[in-house]
Amino acid sequence: VNVTIATSARDITADAEILAGGTDLSERLRSGVTTGPVVDISGLPGLDSIGGAGTGPTTLGALVTVAALGANDRIRRDYPALAAPARTLATPQIRAMATLGGALCQHTRCWYYRHPDLRCFKTGGDSCPARDGNHRFGVAFDLGPCVHPHPSSIALGLLAYDATFSTTTRQDVPIGELWGDGSDPTRDHGLAAGEMLTRVTLPAATPSERSAYVRLVSRAWAEWPLVECVARLVLPHHLIEQARVCVGGVANIPLRLVSIEQELIGRPPTSSTLTAAADRAIDGASPLEQTRYKLPMIVATVQDALERALAFG
Amino acid sequence: MSWREIAAKVKPVSVTARRGSNGAFDLLGKMPSGRLAVNLARPMTSAVYVCAVVVDTRRGAVKVDKVWGGFAVGRLVVPALAHSQVHGAIIQGIGYALHEERHVDPHTGTVLSLGLEEYHLPGIGDTPDVELFFHDGGFEHIKGGAAGLAEVSTIPAAAAVGNAVFHATGHRYRDLPMRPDRILEGLEP
């Protein structure tokens, strides 16, 4: 594989695969799903810091590692719904290498996409073999031709804070636009060829916020979640003033569940409010044949997250 | 020359054979010492497991909390290694019971779980507290007084997990691994 060490953003050519931490790309290169050329941006200056002062917004460089994100005092204090997934996902080794930019731009973990002998929309094929094949770990919200969930847990935390992203060509775009609506199966993110994510900006911290992150896995660690949920509630007095509920493992994009948020806002934080809201978690769900089992899991995971947010906030 | 051409030139060989039936003397074997020995009087090594699990009935995850094991395998030649081997056996048994599964494409049979990312083994966080007891006699008729430990410690571990999940939930799961979706399906009224 042809690897170029980038010394500035201008070295990123239109056909380049960007290498930062390499936790996703090295695996794709090994299996032959990606052939390069590769541009190594890990040494680019100024992209690995977390900035912000006082009660203002916070900026995260694209090369900040997941481990650094989870260990940062400002993030842990002001953005707990982002710190929690950063401290829980994958393994300590992966978190030490993986970067913020890589977490948001990584490719799908679908076993058909990553198989060296199979083809799908993303690897030059004209169909999704998972759709009528083995999609046991597939989506429960069928938003487009690709039926494997988006892998990023960090994305849920950023969605929950209405973060924005900047690239080499664009400034402060709402983070959700990085993944679009899931209708294009040929790509994992909306960056143009040669465009590189440079920064994510989090708005100023919200006082009186409570949050939780719940991840449904069968093992303790090192597993792509069947369902995961970030819940964030702003509760200045006796009523829920603001709510964000984002779920992963269930759609080919990180998904915000707006109908639950509407159910929560303006209500007191009682267990009946939470149960009624969690029941709406599968509004609009469209499970595949082998993913019906995820529906009760989504409700349970969302309910767990809401309950934990209020109990441990 | 292509494979087909090579195959056409080679004299055919048969690689099939028939295995003999089991007989009365199957337990007669040659020991490493070279002497013949019969394993009939105190025939078999044995193991017993007791297992405690926590089942998350809302989300379907099973956590093995503690495993107690008792073994009659004769003298422990290297006790530390025997303990270590049984710890490994228990972890592997938990893998059989809860995690290990080969995934294939239903149309072509292509294996989809190509690595440890999809083929799940228990990790350090899934490892229970383990307490072991070894009864170290009973194999004096064998030179050295020791017997094998590998299979007898691995195979019942998964069964013990299955029995504990049955005891916890009241549902007898017949398919392994006992994945969260299967646990929840079994709990449906």
CSV table of C-alpha atoms in Angstrom, one decimal, chain A residues 218, chain B residues 53 55 60-64 93-101 157-166 169 171-184:
chain,number,residue,atom,x,y,z
A,218,SER,CA,-23.6,-9.8,25.6
B,53,VAL,CA,-25.4,-16.4,37.2
B,55,VAL,CA,-29.7,-12.7,34.2
B,60,GLY,CA,-31.3,-10.4,28.0
B,61,ALA,CA,-27.6,-10.4,29.1
B,62,VAL,CA,-26.3,-13.2,31.3
B,63,LYS,CA,-23.3,-12.6,33.6
B,64,VAL,CA,-21.6,-15.6,35.2
B,93,GLY,CA,-17.2,-23.2,28.8
B,94,ILE,CA,-18.8,-19.7,29.4
B,95,GLY,CA,-17.9,-19.0,25.7
B,96,TYR,CA,-19.7,-22.2,24.6
B,97,ALA,CA,-22.7,-21.3,26.7
B,98,LEU,CA,-23.0,-17.6,26.0
B,99,HIS,CA,-20.9,-16.3,23.2
B,100,GLU,CA,-19.2,-18.5,20.6
B,101,GLU,CA,-21.1,-18.8,17.4
B,157,ALA,CA,-18.9,-25.8,32.5
B,158,ALA,CA,-21.3,-24.8,29.7
B,159,ALA,CA,-23.9,-27.2,31.1
B,160,ALA,CA,-23.6,-25.6,34.6
B,161,VAL,CA,-24.2,-22.2,33.1
B,162,GLY,CA,-27.2,-23.5,31.2
B,163,ASN,CA,-28.6,-25.1,34.4
B,164,ALA,CA,-28.0,-21.9,36.3
B,165,VAL,CA,-29.9,-19.8,33.7
B,166,PHE,CA,-32.7,-22.4,33.9
B,169,THR,CA,-35.4,-17.9,34.6
B,171,HIS,CA,-36.9,-21.5,31.0
B,172,ARG,CA,-34.8,-24.4,29.6
B,173,TYR,CA,-32.8,-22.9,26.8
B,174,ARG,CA,-32.0,-25.6,24.2
B,175,ASP,CA,-29.9,-23.5,21.8
B,176,LEU,CA,-26.4,-22.3,22.3
B,177,PRO,CA,-25.1,-19.7,22.7
B,178,MET,CA,-27.7,-18.2,25.0
B,179,ARG,CA,-27.7,-14.8,23.3
B,180,PRO,CA,-29.6,-11.8,24.7
B,181,ASP,CA,-32.3,-12.2,22.0
B,182,ARG,CA,-32.8,-15.9,22.9
B,183,ILE,CA,-32.9,-15.1,26.6
B,184,LEU,CA,-35.6,-12.5,26.0
